[in-house]
Coordinates of C-alpha atoms in Angstrom, one line a residue:
X1 CA -4.5 145.6 58.8
X2 CA -5.5 143.0 61.4
X3 CA -1.7 143.4 62.7
X4 CA -2.2 147.5 62.7
X5 CA -5.2 146.6 65.2
X6 CA -3.3 144.9 67.4
X7 CA -1.0 146.9 68.1
X8 CA -3.1 150.2 68.4
X9 CA -5.4 148.0 70.7
X10 CA -2.2 146.9 72.8
X11 CA -1.1 150.8 73.0
X12 CA -4.1 152.2 74.1
X13 CA -4.7 149.5 76.6
X14 CA -5.8 151.5 79.9
X15 CA -5.9 150.5 83.3
X16 CA -9.5 150.4 83.2
X17 CA -9.5 147.6 80.4
X18 CA -8.0 145.4 83.0
X19 CA -11.0 143.5 84.8
X20 CA -9.0 143.0 87.9
X21 CA -8.5 146.8 88.2
X22 CA -12.0 148.4 87.3
X23 CA -13.7 145.5 89.6
X24 CA -11.2 146.8 92.6
X25 CA -12.0 150.3 91.4
X26 CA -15.9 149.4 92.2
X27 CA -15.2 147.5 95.3
X28 CA -14.0 150.6 96.8
X29 CA -16.5 153.0 95.6
X30 CA -19.1 150.0 96.1
X31 CA -17.4 149.7 100.0
X32 CA -17.6 153.5 100.6
X33 CA -21.1 153.9 99.5
X34 CA -22.0 150.4 101.6
X35 CA -21.1 152.2 104.8
X36 CA -22.9 155.4 104.2
X37 CA -26.1 153.6 103.7
X38 CA -25.5 151.8 106.8
X39 CA -25.7 155.2 108.6
X40 CA -28.6 156.4 106.4
X41 CA -30.8 153.6 108.4
X42 CA -28.8 153.6 111.3
X43 CA -32.0 154.8 113.2
X44 CA -35.0 153.6 111.5
X45 CA -35.1 150.3 113.3
X46 CA -34.9 152.2 116.4
X47 CA -38.0 154.6 116.3
X48 CA -39.6 152.8 119.6
X49 CA -36.2 153.4 121.3
X50 CA -35.9 157.1 120.1
X51 CA -39.7 157.6 121.3
X52 CA -39.1 156.2 124.6
X53 CA -35.7 156.9 125.6
X54 CA -35.5 160.3 123.5
X55 CA -39.1 161.6 123.2
X56 CA -38.7 161.6 119.6
X57 CA -42.6 161.3 118.6
X58 CA -43.4 161.0 114.9
X59 CA -43.2 164.3 114.0
X60 CA -39.3 164.8 115.3
X61 CA -38.7 161.4 113.7
X62 CA -40.2 162.9 110.6
X63 CA -38.5 166.2 110.9
X64 CA -34.9 164.5 111.8
X65 CA -35.4 161.9 109.1
X66 CA -36.0 164.6 106.1
X67 CA -33.3 166.6 107.3
X68 CA -30.6 164.2 105.4
X69 CA -31.5 166.4 102.4
X70 CA -32.4 169.8 103.2
X71 CA -29.3 171.4 102.4
X72 CA -28.9 169.7 98.9
X73 CA -32.4 170.8 98.1
X74 CA -32.5 174.4 99.8
X75 CA -28.7 175.8 99.2
X76 CA -28.6 173.9 96.2
X77 CA -25.5 172.3 97.6
X78 CA -26.1 168.9 95.5
X79 CA -25.8 171.3 92.2
X80 CA -22.8 172.8 93.8
X81 CA -21.4 169.4 94.1
X82 CA -22.0 168.3 90.5
X83 CA -19.7 171.1 89.5
X84 CA -17.4 170.8 91.6
X85 CA -17.3 167.2 90.2
X86 CA -17.0 167.8 86.9
X87 CA -14.3 170.7 87.4
X88 CA -12.4 168.8 90.0
X89 CA -12.8 165.2 89.1
X90 CA -13.6 162.3 90.8
X91 CA -11.0 161.6 93.0
X92 CA -11.0 165.0 95.0
X93 CA -14.8 164.4 95.4
X94 CA -14.8 161.2 96.6
X95 CA -12.6 162.3 99.6
X96 CA -14.5 165.3 100.2
X97 CA -17.7 163.7 100.3
X98 CA -16.4 161.1 102.8
X99 CA -14.7 163.8 105.0
X100 CA -18.1 165.4 105.0
X101 CA -20.1 162.2 105.6
X102 CA -17.8 161.4 108.6
X103 CA -17.8 165.0 110.4
X104 CA -21.8 165.3 110.0
X105 CA -21.9 161.3 111.4
X106 CA -20.1 162.1 114.3
X107 CA -22.3 165.5 115.4
X108 CA -25.5 162.8 114.7
X109 CA -23.5 160.8 116.9
X110 CA -23.0 163.4 119.9
X111 CA -26.5 164.9 119.4
X112 CA -27.6 160.9 121.3
X113 CA -25.1 160.5 124.1
X114 CA -25.8 161.3 128.1
X115 CA -22.6 164.1 127.3
X116 CA -24.8 166.2 125.3
X117 CA -27.8 165.7 127.2
X118 CA -25.4 167.2 129.9
X119 CA -24.3 169.7 128.5
X120 CA -24.8 173.9 127.9
X121 CA -25.3 172.8 124.3
X122 CA -28.5 170.8 125.1
X123 CA -30.0 173.7 126.7
X124 CA -29.0 176.1 123.7
X125 CA -30.8 173.5 121.5
X126 CA -33.6 173.6 123.3
X127 CA -34.4 177.3 122.2
X128 CA -32.9 176.6 118.4
X129 CA -35.2 177.8 115.6
X130 CA -38.5 177.0 117.8
X131 CA -41.3 177.8 115.0
X132 CA -44.4 176.6 114.7
X133 CA -44.8 173.2 113.5
X134 CA -47.2 174.0 110.7
X135 CA -47.2 173.8 106.9
X136 CA -45.2 176.7 106.2
X137 CA -42.1 175.8 108.3
X138 CA -39.9 173.9 105.7
X139 CA -37.0 173.6 108.1
X140 CA -36.2 170.5 110.0
X141 CA -37.0 172.6 113.3
X142 CA -39.9 173.5 115.3
X143 CA -41.2 174.5 119.0
X144 CA -40.9 171.3 121.0
X145 CA -38.9 169.2 119.0
X146 CA -36.2 167.4 121.3
X147 CA -32.6 169.2 121.4
X148 CA -31.5 166.1 120.9
X149 CA -33.6 165.6 117.7
X150 CA -32.4 168.9 116.8
X151 CA -28.4 168.7 116.7
X152 CA -29.1 165.1 115.4
X153 CA -30.8 166.4 112.4
X154 CA -27.9 169.0 111.9
X155 CA -25.2 166.4 111.9
X156 CA -27.8 164.5 109.4
X157 CA -28.1 167.2 107.1
X158 CA -24.5 167.7 106.7
X159 CA -23.9 164.1 106.6
X160 CA -26.7 164.2 103.4
X161 CA -24.4 167.1 101.8
X162 CA -21.2 164.4 101.5
X163 CA -23.6 161.2 101.0
X164 CA -25.5 162.8 98.2
X165 CA -21.9 164.0 97.1
X166 CA -20.3 160.2 96.9
X167 CA -23.6 159.3 95.7
X168 CA -23.2 161.5 92.1
X169 CA -19.3 160.5 92.8
X170 CA -19.4 157.3 92.5
X171 CA -21.9 156.9 89.5
X172 CA -19.6 159.1 87.9
X173 CA -16.4 157.2 88.4
X174 CA -18.3 153.5 87.5
X175 CA -18.8 155.3 84.3
X176 CA -15.5 156.4 84.3
X177 CA -14.1 152.7 84.4
X178 CA -16.8 151.1 83.0
X179 CA -18.5 152.5 80.3
X180 CA -18.6 150.4 77.3
X181 CA -18.3 147.6 78.9
X182 CA -20.4 145.9 81.8
X183 CA -21.8 149.6 83.2
X184 CA -25.0 148.3 84.2
X185 CA -23.9 144.8 86.3
X186 CA -21.3 147.3 88.0
X187 CA -24.4 150.0 89.1
X188 CA -26.4 147.2 89.9
X189 CA -23.4 145.4 92.1
X190 CA -22.8 148.9 93.7
X191 CA -26.5 149.3 94.4
X192 CA -26.7 145.5 95.4
X193 CA -23.8 146.2 97.9
X194 CA -25.5 149.1 99.4
X195 CA -28.6 147.6 99.7
X196 CA -27.0 144.2 101.9
X197 CA -25.7 147.5 103.9
X198 CA -29.9 148.2 104.9
X199 CA -30.6 144.3 105.4
X200 CA -27.3 144.5 107.8
X201 CA -28.3 147.6 109.9
X202 CA -32.0 146.4 110.2
X203 CA -30.6 143.5 112.1
X204 CA -27.6 144.7 113.7
X205 CA -29.1 148.4 114.9
X206 CA -31.4 147.5 117.3
X207 CA -28.8 144.2 118.8
X208 CA -26.3 146.5 119.6
X209 CA -28.9 149.3 120.6
X210 CA -30.1 146.5 123.1
X211 CA -26.7 144.8 123.6
X212 CA -26.5 143.7 127.3
X213 CA -29.9 144.5 128.3
X214 CA -29.0 148.4 128.2
X215 CA -30.8 150.4 125.7
X216 CA -28.7 153.1 123.9
X217 CA -29.4 154.4 120.6
X218 CA -26.1 156.2 120.3
X219 CA -24.4 153.0 120.6
X220 CA -25.3 151.8 117.2
X221 CA -24.7 155.0 115.9
X222 CA -21.1 155.1 117.4
X223 CA -20.6 151.9 115.6
X224 CA -21.8 153.3 112.0
X225 CA -19.9 156.6 112.4
X226 CA -16.6 154.1 112.8
X227 CA -17.6 152.5 109.6
X228 CA -18.0 155.9 108.0
X229 CA -14.0 156.5 108.9
X230 CA -13.3 153.3 107.2
X231 CA -15.2 154.5 104.0
X232 CA -13.1 157.7 103.5
X233 CA -10.4 155.6 103.9
X234 CA -11.5 153.1 101.1
X235 CA -12.1 156.6 98.8
X236 CA -8.5 157.4 99.5
X237 CA -7.2 154.4 98.5
X238 CA -9.3 154.3 95.0
X239 CA -7.8 158.0 94.3
X240 CA -4.6 156.5 93.8
X241 CA -6.4 154.5 91.2
X242 CA -7.9 157.1 89.5
X243 CA -4.8 159.3 89.3
X244 CA -3.1 156.5 87.5
X245 CA -5.9 156.1 85.0
X246 CA -5.5 159.5 84.5
X247 CA -2.1 159.2 84.2
X248 CA -2.5 156.5 81.4
X249 CA -5.3 158.8 79.8
X250 CA -2.3 162.1 79.7
X251 CA -4.9 163.8 81.6
X252 CA -5.1 166.1 84.6
X253 CA -9.0 165.8 84.6
X254 CA -11.4 163.8 82.6
X255 CA -12.4 166.3 79.6
X256 CA -9.1 168.2 78.7
X257 CA -9.8 168.7 75.2
X258 CA -13.6 169.9 76.0
X259 CA -13.9 171.0 79.6
X260 CA -16.8 171.2 81.4
X261 CA -18.3 174.8 81.3
X262 CA -21.2 176.4 83.5
X263 CA -23.1 177.3 80.7
X264 CA -23.4 173.7 79.1
X265 CA -25.8 173.3 82.3
X266 CA -28.4 174.5 79.4
X267 CA -28.3 171.2 77.9
X268 CA -29.7 169.4 80.8
X269 CA -32.0 172.0 81.3
X270 CA -33.7 171.8 78.1
X271 CA -33.8 168.2 77.5
X272 CA -37.5 166.8 77.8
X273 CA -36.6 163.2 78.1
X274 CA -34.1 164.5 81.1
X275 CA -36.6 165.6 83.0
X276 CA -38.9 162.7 82.6
X277 CA -36.0 160.6 84.0
X278 CA -35.4 163.1 87.0
X279 CA -39.4 163.1 87.7
X280 CA -39.5 159.5 87.6
X281 CA -36.5 159.1 90.1
X282 CA -38.6 161.5 92.8
X283 CA -41.4 159.6 92.3
X284 CA -40.1 156.4 92.8
X285 CA -37.2 156.6 95.2
X286 CA -39.8 159.0 97.4
X287 CA -41.6 155.7 97.7
X288 CA -39.1 153.6 98.8
X289 CA -36.5 155.9 101.2
X290 CA -38.9 157.3 103.1
X291 CA -40.6 153.5 103.4
X292 CA -37.5 152.3 105.0
X293 CA -37.7 154.9 107.5
X294 CA -41.0 153.9 109.0
X295 CA -40.9 150.2 107.9
X296 CA -39.8 148.6 110.9
X297 CA -42.7 150.2 112.9
X298 CA -45.2 150.0 110.4
X299 CA -44.7 145.9 110.5
X300 CA -44.4 146.2 114.5
X301 CA -47.5 148.1 114.4
X302 CA -49.2 145.2 112.2
X303 CA -47.6 142.2 113.3
X304 CA -47.7 143.1 117.0
X305 CA -43.6 141.6 116.8
X306 CA -40.5 143.4 118.6
X307 CA -38.0 145.9 116.2
X308 CA -35.9 142.7 116.2
X309 CA -38.4 140.1 114.6
X310 CA -39.7 143.2 112.4
X311 CA -36.2 143.4 110.9
X312 CA -36.1 140.1 110.1
X313 CA -39.3 140.2 108.0
X314 CA -38.1 143.4 106.4
X315 CA -34.4 142.3 105.6
X316 CA -35.5 139.9 102.9
X317 CA -35.9 143.5 100.7
X318 CA -33.0 144.7 100.8
X319 CA -31.1 141.3 100.8
X320 CA -33.5 140.2 97.6
X321 CA -32.8 143.5 95.9
X322 CA -29.0 143.1 96.6
X323 CA -29.5 139.2 95.2
X324 CA -31.5 140.5 91.9
X325 CA -30.0 143.7 91.1
X326 CA -26.6 142.2 89.4
X327 CA -28.8 139.8 87.3
X328 CA -30.8 142.4 86.2
X329 CA -27.9 144.5 85.2
X330 CA -25.8 141.9 83.3
X331 CA -29.3 141.2 81.6
X332 CA -29.8 145.3 80.7
X333 CA -25.6 145.1 79.5
X334 CA -26.7 142.1 76.9
X335 CA -29.8 142.6 76.3
X336 CA -31.0 145.9 77.3
X337 CA -34.8 146.8 77.8
X338 CA -34.2 149.3 80.4
X339 CA -37.6 151.5 79.8
X340 CA -39.5 148.5 79.9
X341 CA -37.9 147.6 83.1
X342 CA -38.5 150.8 85.0
X343 CA -42.4 150.0 84.3
X344 CA -42.2 146.7 85.6
X345 CA -40.8 148.0 88.2
X346 CA -43.3 150.5 89.3
X347 CA -46.5 148.1 88.8
X348 CA -44.4 145.9 91.5
X349 CA -44.3 148.8 94.0
X350 CA -47.7 149.9 93.5
X351 CA -49.0 145.9 94.0
X352 CA -46.8 146.2 97.3
X353 CA -47.8 149.3 98.9
X354 CA -51.3 148.5 98.3
X355 CA -50.8 145.2 99.7
X356 CA -49.6 146.9 103.1
X357 CA -52.1 149.4 103.0
X358 CA -55.2 147.1 102.6
X359 CA -54.4 143.5 102.9
X360 CA -51.6 143.3 105.8
X361 CA -54.2 145.3 108.5
X362 CA -56.7 142.9 107.6
X363 CA -54.9 139.7 108.1
X364 CA -51.7 140.4 110.1
X365 CA -49.8 137.6 108.3
X366 CA -46.0 137.0 108.0
X367 CA -46.7 135.5 105.1
X368 CA -48.3 138.4 103.2
X369 CA -45.7 140.9 104.8
X370 CA -43.1 138.5 103.2
X371 CA -44.8 138.3 99.9
X372 CA -45.4 142.1 99.8
X373 CA -41.5 142.8 100.9
X374 CA -40.0 140.3 98.1
X375 CA -42.0 142.2 95.5
X376 CA -40.4 145.6 96.6
X377 CA -37.3 144.1 96.5
X378 CA -37.7 142.8 93.0
X379 CA -39.1 146.4 92.3
X380 CA -36.1 148.3 93.7
X381 CA -33.8 145.8 91.5
X382 CA -35.6 146.9 88.3
X383 CA -35.5 150.4 88.1
X384 CA -31.7 151.5 89.8
X385 CA -30.1 149.2 87.9
X386 CA -32.2 150.4 84.3
X387 CA -32.5 154.0 85.3
X388 CA -28.9 155.0 86.6
X389 CA -27.4 153.3 83.1
X390 CA -29.4 155.3 81.2
X391 CA -28.5 158.7 81.8
X392 CA -24.9 158.4 80.0
X393 CA -27.4 157.5 77.0
X394 CA -29.0 161.0 77.5
X395 CA -26.2 163.3 78.5
X396 CA -22.9 164.3 77.2
X397 CA -20.0 162.4 79.0
X398 CA -18.4 166.1 80.5
X399 CA -21.9 166.9 81.5
X400 CA -22.2 163.6 83.4
X401 CA -21.6 165.0 87.0
X402 CA -23.7 167.9 86.8
X403 CA -26.4 165.6 85.2
X404 CA -26.2 163.2 87.9
X405 CA -26.3 166.3 90.3
X406 CA -29.8 167.7 88.9
X407 CA -31.4 164.2 89.3
X408 CA -30.0 163.5 92.7
X409 CA -31.2 167.3 93.8
X410 CA -34.5 166.6 92.3
X411 CA -34.5 163.4 93.9
X412 CA -33.6 165.2 97.5
X413 CA -36.6 166.9 97.1
X414 CA -39.0 164.1 97.5
X415 CA -36.8 162.4 100.3
X416 CA -36.8 165.7 102.4
X417 CA -40.6 166.1 102.2
X418 CA -42.1 162.4 102.6
X419 CA -40.6 161.6 105.8
X420 CA -42.2 164.5 107.1
X421 CA -45.1 164.1 105.2
X422 CA -45.6 160.4 106.5
X423 CA -44.8 162.0 109.9
X424 CA -47.3 164.5 109.7
X425 CA -50.2 162.1 108.0
X426 CA -49.1 159.0 110.7
X427 CA -49.7 161.7 113.4
X428 CA -53.3 163.3 111.6
X429 CA -54.8 160.0 110.9
X430 CA -53.7 158.5 114.6
X431 CA -55.2 161.3 117.0
X432 CA -55.0 161.0 120.8
X433 CA -52.2 157.4 120.1
X434 CA -49.1 157.6 122.4
X435 CA -47.8 153.9 122.0
X436 CA -45.6 154.0 119.3
X437 CA -46.8 150.0 118.6
X438 CA -50.5 151.1 117.9
X439 CA -50.2 153.0 114.8
X440 CA -52.6 152.6 112.0
X441 CA -50.0 152.8 108.7
X442 CA -53.1 152.8 106.2
X443 CA -53.3 156.1 104.9
X444 CA -49.5 156.4 104.8
X445 CA -49.1 153.2 102.8
X446 CA -51.6 154.7 100.3
X447 CA -49.5 157.7 99.3
X448 CA -46.8 155.5 99.0
X449 CA -49.3 153.6 96.5
X450 CA -49.7 157.0 94.7
X451 CA -46.4 157.7 93.9
X452 CA -45.8 154.5 92.3
X453 CA -48.8 155.5 89.9
X454 CA -47.5 158.3 88.9
X455 CA -43.8 156.6 88.5
X456 CA -45.7 154.3 86.0
X457 CA -47.5 156.7 83.9
X458 CA -43.7 158.6 83.3
X459 CA -42.1 155.0 82.7
X460 CA -44.6 154.4 79.9
X461 CA -44.1 157.9 78.4
X462 CA -40.4 157.6 78.9
X463 CA -40.7 154.3 76.5
X464 CA -42.8 156.4 74.4
X465 CA -40.5 158.9 73.6
X466 CA -37.5 156.4 73.3
X467 CA -39.5 154.3 70.6
X468 CA -40.0 157.8 69.2
X469 CA -36.4 159.6 69.3
X470 CA -34.4 156.7 69.6
X471 CA -32.3 157.3 72.9
X472 CA -31.1 153.9 72.9
X473 CA -32.8 153.0 76.5
X474 CA -33.7 149.8 75.1
X475 CA -30.6 148.8 73.6
X476 CA -27.5 146.8 75.5
X477 CA -25.0 148.4 77.0
X478 CA -22.1 146.2 76.2
X479 CA -21.1 147.2 72.5
X480 CA -21.0 144.3 70.4
X481 CA -17.5 143.2 68.6
X482 CA -18.8 144.6 65.1
X483 CA -19.4 148.2 66.6
X484 CA -16.2 147.7 68.7
X485 CA -14.0 146.4 65.4
X486 CA -15.7 149.4 63.4
X487 CA -14.9 152.1 65.9
X488 CA -11.1 150.0 66.1
X489 CA -11.1 150.5 62.3
X490 CA -11.7 154.0 62.5
X491 CA -8.6 154.7 64.9
X492 CA -6.8 153.0 62.4
X493 CA -8.2 155.1 59.7
X494 CA -6.9 158.1 61.6
X495 CA -3.7 157.1 62.9
X496 CA -2.6 156.1 59.4
X497 CA -3.8 159.7 58.3

C-alpha cells in the first residue's frame, strides 16, 4: 500500500505542489496589487495641495474618493466581474483587470495636468453633471465641483472597476494555488505587500509632488500610473504559469466537471453566515480605507505638522500591518481561531478611532498618535488575515469568484458612501473653515468608531454561529498529516476500483 501511495502522490504532483512555483505565482499577483494600492492612495497625502492648487474642498475630495467604487456599486460591475472570473478563469480576468486599471489611472493623471487645464475638455467638464450637492445626489458630481475633480473621478471609477476585479481575481488565484496549504499565510503576505504600498505612498507621494520646490500633484499620479503598467505586465507573466497549471490539471477551466451556472448564485444569497461575513467586511473596511483618505490631514490638523511629517506618523500603520499580517496568517494556517481574531480586531479598531476622536485633540501628542496607529495596524492585520481565508470554508469552490465578488460589491457600497459621508460631516462640523489645516475631526472619528462597534457585534454573532453549525472558522487551514493520508488512501481505493 505504501508503494501505491508514493506512486500516486508522485504522478499527481502539480506545479502548485512545488513551493517555489506557488510562491512565485503569489509574488506576481501580490506585486500587481501592490502597485494598485499605491495608486488608490496616491492623492490621500496631497489633500492640502489639492485644495490649494486645484480648488478641491472637502466635498470635492470626498466625492472623488468615493468615485472609485461608483460603477462597482450602482452598475453592479463587481457582480459581473465575479461571473466573468468564474466563467473565464483567473488569467483572463487578471489581464483584463490590469488593463482597465491602467486606462482609468491614465485618465486620472490627465485630469490633473496643465494640458487638461487649457483644453476644451476642461470647459466641457465644467458644465458636466452639475447636480445639486444634496443627499439624493448619489453621483460623484455636483454643481461647483472643479472640472479636474470631475474628470479625476471618472478616471478613478474606471480604475476602481479594474482594481476590485483584480482584488477578487487575486483572492481566487491564491485559493487556486494554496488551498490545503499555506493559504492564510499567502493571503496575509499579499495583504502585507499591499500595506507596504500604502506605507510607501504616504511618504513618497508628497515627496514626488514637491520635488524641486514646485508643487505638482500630477507628478505623483504619473509615477503611480507607470507602476500600474508594471502591474499589468506582472499579470501577463502570471497568466503563463496559470496556463501551465491548468494544462497539468487537464482542464481549460477550473471546474470542468461541475461548471459554474448563474443559477448557482442562489446558494450564496441564501446563506445567512455568508451575509454576516459580508456585512462584517463592509463595516470593517469602511472604517479603514475611507479613514486612510483623511488620515494625513487629520494628523496635520491635530498635531500641527506638514503632510510629510504626518506621513511619517501614519507610516507606522501600513508598515506594522505588513509585518504582522503574515505572522497571523501563519498562525491561522496552523492553529485556527479565525472568528476570534475578527472580534479582537474590531475591539482594537474601536479603541483606535476613539483615541483619535477624544484623546488626540486634547493632548496633541505624537506619542498618542503613534499608539493609536499601532493599534489600528494590529487590527488591520487580524481582520483581513482571518476574514478572506474563511470564505472558502463557507462557499463551494466553483462559486468562489462570485462569492468574493458579492462580498467586494457589498464592501464597495461602504467604500463609496463613507468618503462622501465623512467629507460632508467634516464640512458640516467646521462651518466657515477654509484653511485645510484647521479642521476639527472629532465627529468623523466618532463615526468610524461606531462602525467598529457594529463590526464587533457581527463578529460575536459569527463566532456563535460557527460554534453551533461547525463551519470550521476556528479550525486551522493546513490539513493535518492524518487528514492528508486519509484523503490519499481514498484516492488509492478509488484507483484500485
